PDB file of C-alpha atoms in Angstrom:
ATOM      1  CA  UNK Q1141      -7.546   4.019  13.187  1.00 90.00           C
ATOM      2  CA  UNK Q1142      -7.421   4.602   9.441  1.00 93.00           C
ATOM      3  CA  UNK Q1143      -4.998   2.845   7.130  1.00 93.00           C
ATOM      4  CA  UNK Q1144      -4.368   3.953   3.568  1.00 93.00           C
ATOM      5  CA  UNK Q1145      -2.234   1.754   1.317  1.00 93.00           C
ATOM      6  CA  UNK Q1146      -0.877   1.793  -2.225  1.00 91.00           C
ATOM      7  CA  UNK Q1147      -0.490  -1.543  -3.991  1.00 90.00           C
ATOM      8  CA  UNK Q1148       1.879  -2.070  -6.916  1.00 90.00           C
ATOM      9  CA  UNK Q1149      -0.307  -4.058  -9.329  1.00 88.00           C
ATOM     10  CA  UNK Q1150       2.718  -5.741 -10.930  1.00 90.00           C
ATOM     11  CA  UNK Q1151       4.200  -7.332  -7.815  1.00 91.00           C
ATOM     12  CA  UNK Q1152       1.236  -6.981  -5.427  1.00 91.00           C
ATOM     13  CA  UNK Q1153       3.583  -5.247  -2.979  1.00 93.00           C
ATOM     14  CA  UNK Q1154       2.280  -2.560  -0.649  1.00 94.00           C
ATOM     15  CA  UNK Q1155       4.669   0.266  -1.553  1.00 93.00           C
ATOM     16  CA  UNK Q1156       3.072   2.921   0.614  1.00 93.00           C
ATOM     17  CA  UNK Q1157       1.149   2.847   3.860  1.00 95.00           C
ATOM     18  CA  UNK Q1158      -0.091   5.554   6.148  1.00 96.00           C
ATOM     19  CA  UNK Q1159      -1.979   5.427   9.431  1.00 96.00           C
ATOM     20  CA  UNK Q1160      -3.978   8.090  11.212  1.00 96.00           C
ATOM     21  CA  UNK Q1161      -6.799   8.572  13.642  1.00 95.00           C
ATOM     22  CA  UNK Q1162      -8.303  10.990  11.101  1.00 95.00           C
ATOM     23  CA  UNK Q1163      -9.264  10.187   7.500  1.00 93.00           C
ATOM     24  CA  UNK Q1164      -8.005  13.424   6.015  1.00 94.00           C
ATOM     25  CA  UNK Q1165      -5.941  14.590   3.060  1.00 93.00           C
ATOM     26  CA  UNK Q1166      -2.708  14.302   5.068  1.00 95.00           C
ATOM     27  CA  UNK Q1167      -3.335  10.544   5.340  1.00 94.00           C
ATOM     28  CA  UNK Q1168      -3.475  10.103   1.565  1.00 94.00           C
ATOM     29  CA  UNK Q1169      -0.700  12.610   0.837  1.00 95.00           C
ATOM     30  CA  UNK Q1170       1.588  10.727   3.242  1.00 95.00           C
ATOM     31  CA  UNK Q1171       0.916   7.388   1.555  1.00 95.00           C
ATOM     32  CA  UNK Q1172       1.727   8.850  -1.878  1.00 93.00           C
ATOM     33  CA  UNK Q1173       4.954  10.368  -0.547  1.00 94.00           C
ATOM     34  CA  UNK Q1174       5.982   7.031   0.983  1.00 94.00           C
ATOM     35  CA  UNK Q1175       5.175   5.126  -2.208  1.00 92.00           C
ATOM     36  CA  UNK Q1176       7.173   7.531  -4.334  1.00 92.00           C
ATOM     37  CA  UNK Q1177      10.142   7.287  -1.963  1.00 91.00           C
ATOM     38  CA  UNK Q1178       9.907   3.486  -2.370  1.00 87.00           C
ATOM     39  CA  UNK Q1179       9.638   3.826  -6.148  1.00 84.00           C
ATOM     40  CA  UNK Q1180      12.031   6.747  -6.600  1.00 77.00           C
ATOM     41  CA  UNK Q1181      12.845   7.628 -10.160  1.00 69.00           C
ATOM     42  CA  UNK Q1182       9.564   6.328 -11.541  1.00 74.00           C
ATOM     43  CA  UNK Q1183       7.236   8.819 -13.123  1.00 70.00           C
ATOM     44  CA  UNK Q1184       4.124   8.589 -15.222  1.00 75.00           C
ATOM     45  CA  UNK Q1185       2.722   5.867 -12.972  1.00 84.00           C
ATOM     46  CA  UNK Q1186      -1.044   5.575 -12.600  1.00 84.00           C
ATOM     47  CA  UNK Q1187      -2.566   5.884  -9.150  1.00 86.00           C
ATOM     48  CA  UNK Q1188      -6.103   4.513  -8.923  1.00 84.00           C
ATOM     49  CA  UNK Q1189      -8.333   5.683  -6.085  1.00 85.00           C
ATOM     50  CA  UNK Q1190     -11.968   5.858  -5.166  1.00 80.00           C
ATOM     51  CA  UNK Q1191     -14.060   9.025  -5.105  1.00 80.00           C
ATOM     52  CA  UNK Q1192     -13.521   9.773  -1.418  1.00 82.00           C
ATOM     53  CA  UNK Q1193     -13.106  13.438  -0.556  1.00 85.00           C
ATOM     54  CA  UNK Q1194      -9.456  12.887   0.410  1.00 89.00           C
ATOM     55  CA  UNK Q1195      -8.632  11.580  -3.076  1.00 88.00           C
ATOM     56  CA  UNK Q1196     -10.563  14.285  -4.920  1.00 86.00           C
ATOM     57  CA  UNK Q1197      -9.097  17.166  -2.896  1.00 91.00           C
ATOM     58  CA  UNK Q1198      -7.006  19.914  -4.449  1.00 93.00           C
ATOM     59  CA  UNK Q1199      -4.078  19.047  -2.157  1.00 93.00           C
ATOM     60  CA  UNK Q1200      -4.057  15.399  -3.253  1.00 92.00           C
ATOM     61  CA  UNK Q1201      -4.195  16.414  -6.928  1.00 91.00           C
ATOM     62  CA  UNK Q1202      -1.264  18.778  -6.415  1.00 95.00           C
ATOM     63  CA  UNK Q1203       0.710  16.020  -4.704  1.00 92.00           C
ATOM     64  CA  UNK Q1204       0.083  13.684  -7.648  1.00 92.00           C
ATOM     65  CA  UNK Q1205       1.263  16.383 -10.080  1.00 93.00           C
ATOM     66  CA  UNK Q1206       4.362  17.011  -7.947  1.00 92.00           C
ATOM     67  CA  UNK Q1207       5.249  13.316  -8.282  1.00 92.00           C
ATOM     68  CA  UNK Q1208       4.221  13.157 -11.968  1.00 90.00           C
ATOM     69  CA  UNK Q1209       1.524  10.567 -11.236  1.00 90.00           C
ATOM     70  CA  UNK Q1210      -1.557  10.097 -13.368  1.00 84.00           C
ATOM     71  CA  UNK Q1211      -4.795   9.932 -11.375  1.00 85.00           C
ATOM     72  CA  UNK Q1212      -7.404   7.299 -12.164  1.00 83.00           C
ATOM     73  CA  UNK Q1213     -10.874   7.222 -10.678  1.00 83.00           C
ATOM     74  CA  UNK Q1214     -13.309   4.439 -11.395  1.00 76.00           C
ATOM     75  CA  UNK Q1215     -17.034   4.586 -11.611  1.00 74.00           C
ATOM     76  CA  UNK Q1216     -19.064   5.154  -8.478  1.00 73.00           C
ATOM     77  CA  UNK Q1217     -20.296   1.996  -6.708  1.00 69.00           C
ATOM     78  CA  UNK Q1218     -18.367  -0.407  -8.953  1.00 67.00           C
ATOM     79  CA  UNK Q1219     -16.898  -3.176  -6.807  1.00 65.00           C
ATOM     80  CA  UNK Q1220     -14.423  -4.230  -9.510  1.00 68.00           C
ATOM     81  CA  UNK Q1221     -12.596  -0.896  -9.552  1.00 66.00           C
ATOM     82  CA  UNK Q1222     -10.708  -1.609  -6.343  1.00 72.00           C
ATOM     83  CA  UNK Q1223     -10.512  -5.401  -6.674  1.00 73.00           C
ATOM     84  CA  UNK Q1224      -6.703  -5.375  -6.881  1.00 75.00           C
ATOM     85  CA  UNK Q1225      -6.287  -4.190  -3.304  1.00 81.00           C
ATOM     86  CA  UNK Q1226      -9.245  -5.953  -1.698  1.00 79.00           C
ATOM     87  CA  UNK Q1227      -7.238  -9.034  -0.637  1.00 78.00           C
ATOM     88  CA  UNK Q1228      -4.903  -6.733   1.262  1.00 83.00           C
ATOM     89  CA  UNK Q1229      -7.749  -5.752   3.542  1.00 83.00           C
ATOM     90  CA  UNK Q1230      -7.564  -9.257   5.008  1.00 76.00           C
ATOM     91  CA  UNK Q1231      -5.520  -7.240   7.504  1.00 70.00           C
ATOM     92  CA  UNK Q1232      -8.823  -6.653   9.238  1.00 73.00           C
ATOM     93  CA  UNK Q1233      -9.392 -10.308  10.092  1.00 80.00           C
ATOM     94  CA  UNK Q1234      -5.803 -11.573  10.251  1.00 81.00           C
ATOM     95  CA  UNK Q1235      -4.532  -8.883  12.582  1.00 85.00           C
ATOM     96  CA  UNK Q1236      -7.011  -6.298  13.737  1.00 84.00           C
ATOM     97  CA  UNK Q1237      -9.683  -8.658  15.000  1.00 83.00           C
ATOM     98  CA  UNK Q1238      -7.235 -10.863  16.940  1.00 86.00           C
ATOM     99  CA  UNK Q1239      -7.032  -8.755  20.099  1.00 89.00           C
ATOM    100  CA  UNK Q1240      -7.962  -5.479  21.714  1.00 91.00           C
ATOM    101  CA  UNK Q1241      -5.182  -2.956  21.129  1.00 92.00           C
ATOM    102  CA  UNK Q1242      -4.095  -0.892  24.148  1.00 94.00           C
ATOM    103  CA  UNK Q1243      -2.935   2.212  22.256  1.00 95.00           C
ATOM    104  CA  UNK Q1244      -3.028   3.598  18.738  1.00 94.00           C
ATOM    105  CA  UNK Q1245       0.777   3.426  18.692  1.00 96.00           C
ATOM    106  CA  UNK Q1246       0.676  -0.300  19.475  1.00 95.00           C
ATOM    107  CA  UNK Q1247      -1.869  -0.821  16.691  1.00 94.00           C
ATOM    108  CA  UNK Q1248       0.107   1.292  14.205  1.00 95.00           C
ATOM    109  CA  UNK Q1249       3.299  -0.684  14.884  1.00 95.00           C
ATOM    110  CA  UNK Q1250       1.430  -3.983  14.550  1.00 94.00           C
ATOM    111  CA  UNK Q1251      -0.122  -2.939  11.216  1.00 93.00           C
ATOM    112  CA  UNK Q1252       3.212  -1.729   9.819  1.00 95.00           C
ATOM    113  CA  UNK Q1253       4.888  -4.989  10.868  1.00 94.00           C
ATOM    114  CA  UNK Q1254       2.054  -7.052   9.354  1.00 92.00           C
ATOM    115  CA  UNK Q1255       2.421  -5.229   6.029  1.00 94.00           C
ATOM    116  CA  UNK Q1256       6.223  -5.302   5.892  1.00 93.00           C
ATOM    117  CA  UNK Q1257       6.954  -8.714   7.394  1.00 92.00           C
ATOM    118  CA  UNK Q1258       3.934 -10.811   6.492  1.00 90.00           C
ATOM    119  CA  UNK Q1259       2.161  -9.291   3.517  1.00 91.00           C
ATOM    120  CA  UNK Q1260       5.175  -8.044   1.505  1.00 93.00           C
ATOM    121  CA  UNK Q1261       7.878 -10.465   2.632  1.00 93.00           C
ATOM    122  CA  UNK Q1262       6.225 -13.614   3.888  1.00 89.00           C
ATOM    123  CA  UNK Q1263       3.013 -14.244   1.986  1.00 89.00           C
ATOM    124  CA  UNK Q1264       3.559 -16.324  -1.134  1.00 91.00           C
ATOM    125  CA  UNK Q1265       1.106 -16.056  -3.994  1.00 88.00           C
ATOM    126  CA  UNK Q1266       0.400 -18.561  -6.734  1.00 91.00           C
ATOM    127  CA  UNK Q1267       0.106 -15.837  -9.387  1.00 88.00           C
ATOM    128  CA  UNK Q1268       3.644 -14.692  -8.477  1.00 92.00           C
ATOM    129  CA  UNK Q1269       5.070 -18.190  -8.927  1.00 92.00           C
ATOM    130  CA  UNK Q1270       4.668 -18.942  -5.213  1.00 94.00           C
ATOM    131  CA  UNK Q1271       6.947 -16.091  -4.210  1.00 94.00           C
ATOM    132  CA  UNK Q1272       6.253 -13.125  -1.958  1.00 94.00           C
ATOM    133  CA  UNK Q1273       5.947  -9.646  -3.503  1.00 93.00           C
ATOM    134  CA  UNK Q1274       9.454  -8.781  -2.278  1.00 94.00           C
ATOM    135  CA  UNK Q1275      10.926 -11.995  -3.742  1.00 94.00           C
ATOM    136  CA  UNK Q1276       9.036 -11.505  -7.009  1.00 94.00           C
ATOM    137  CA  UNK Q1277      10.422  -8.008  -7.462  1.00 91.00           C
ATOM    138  CA  UNK Q1278      13.955  -9.255  -6.803  1.00 90.00           C
ATOM    139  CA  UNK Q1279      13.503 -12.076  -9.329  1.00 91.00           C
ATOM    140  CA  UNK Q1280      12.148  -9.717 -11.963  1.00 89.00           C
ATOM    141  CA  UNK Q1281      14.946  -7.235 -11.389  1.00 82.00           C
ATOM    142  CA  UNK Q1282      17.492 -10.050 -10.975  1.00 76.00           C
ATOM    143  CA  UNK Q1283      18.558  -8.684  -7.597  1.00 65.00           C
ATOM    144  CA  UNK Q1284      20.081 -11.048  -5.090  1.00 62.00           C
ATOM    145  CA  UNK Q1285      18.860 -10.630  -1.502  1.00 61.00           C
ATOM    146  CA  UNK Q1286      21.348  -9.264   1.008  1.00 64.00           C
ATOM    147  CA  UNK Q1287      22.651 -12.120   3.176  1.00 65.00           C
ATOM    148  CA  UNK Q1288      21.428 -11.974   6.769  1.00 63.00           C
ATOM    149  CA  UNK Q1289      24.093 -12.093   9.455  1.00 63.00           C
ATOM    150  CA  UNK Q1290      23.484 -14.612  12.235  1.00 54.00           C
TER     151      UNK Q1290
END
């Protein structure tokens, strides 16, 4: 199972995620589309990626242009280029290595829940004032959370 994710460097929130059994251009196009739906109205944002064939494909470049995103590619074999998202890949030890998954659907649902309910909403970070990415964005935008009905 492949997971592709887009991290907002300001809030450390995963704003796009895509899962597939194939690491193809559709995987990365889907994650960009999801991120732009999450961040609708924003243009001129920079999307940093590695030099994988999916990210250097014509289709991916066209998708970035369609969303008015600026591509950024770091130097080859430079571990610091993708440092911002590396902590996210703790997903591998916190979730993926905890059990044997019966189906790809079960695994996909578990990964999506881990991202949405633990990583974005539940995990507090010292560099965000001990708030989660979701809480930090609400504080910065001065948005009050919607009350939960019991």
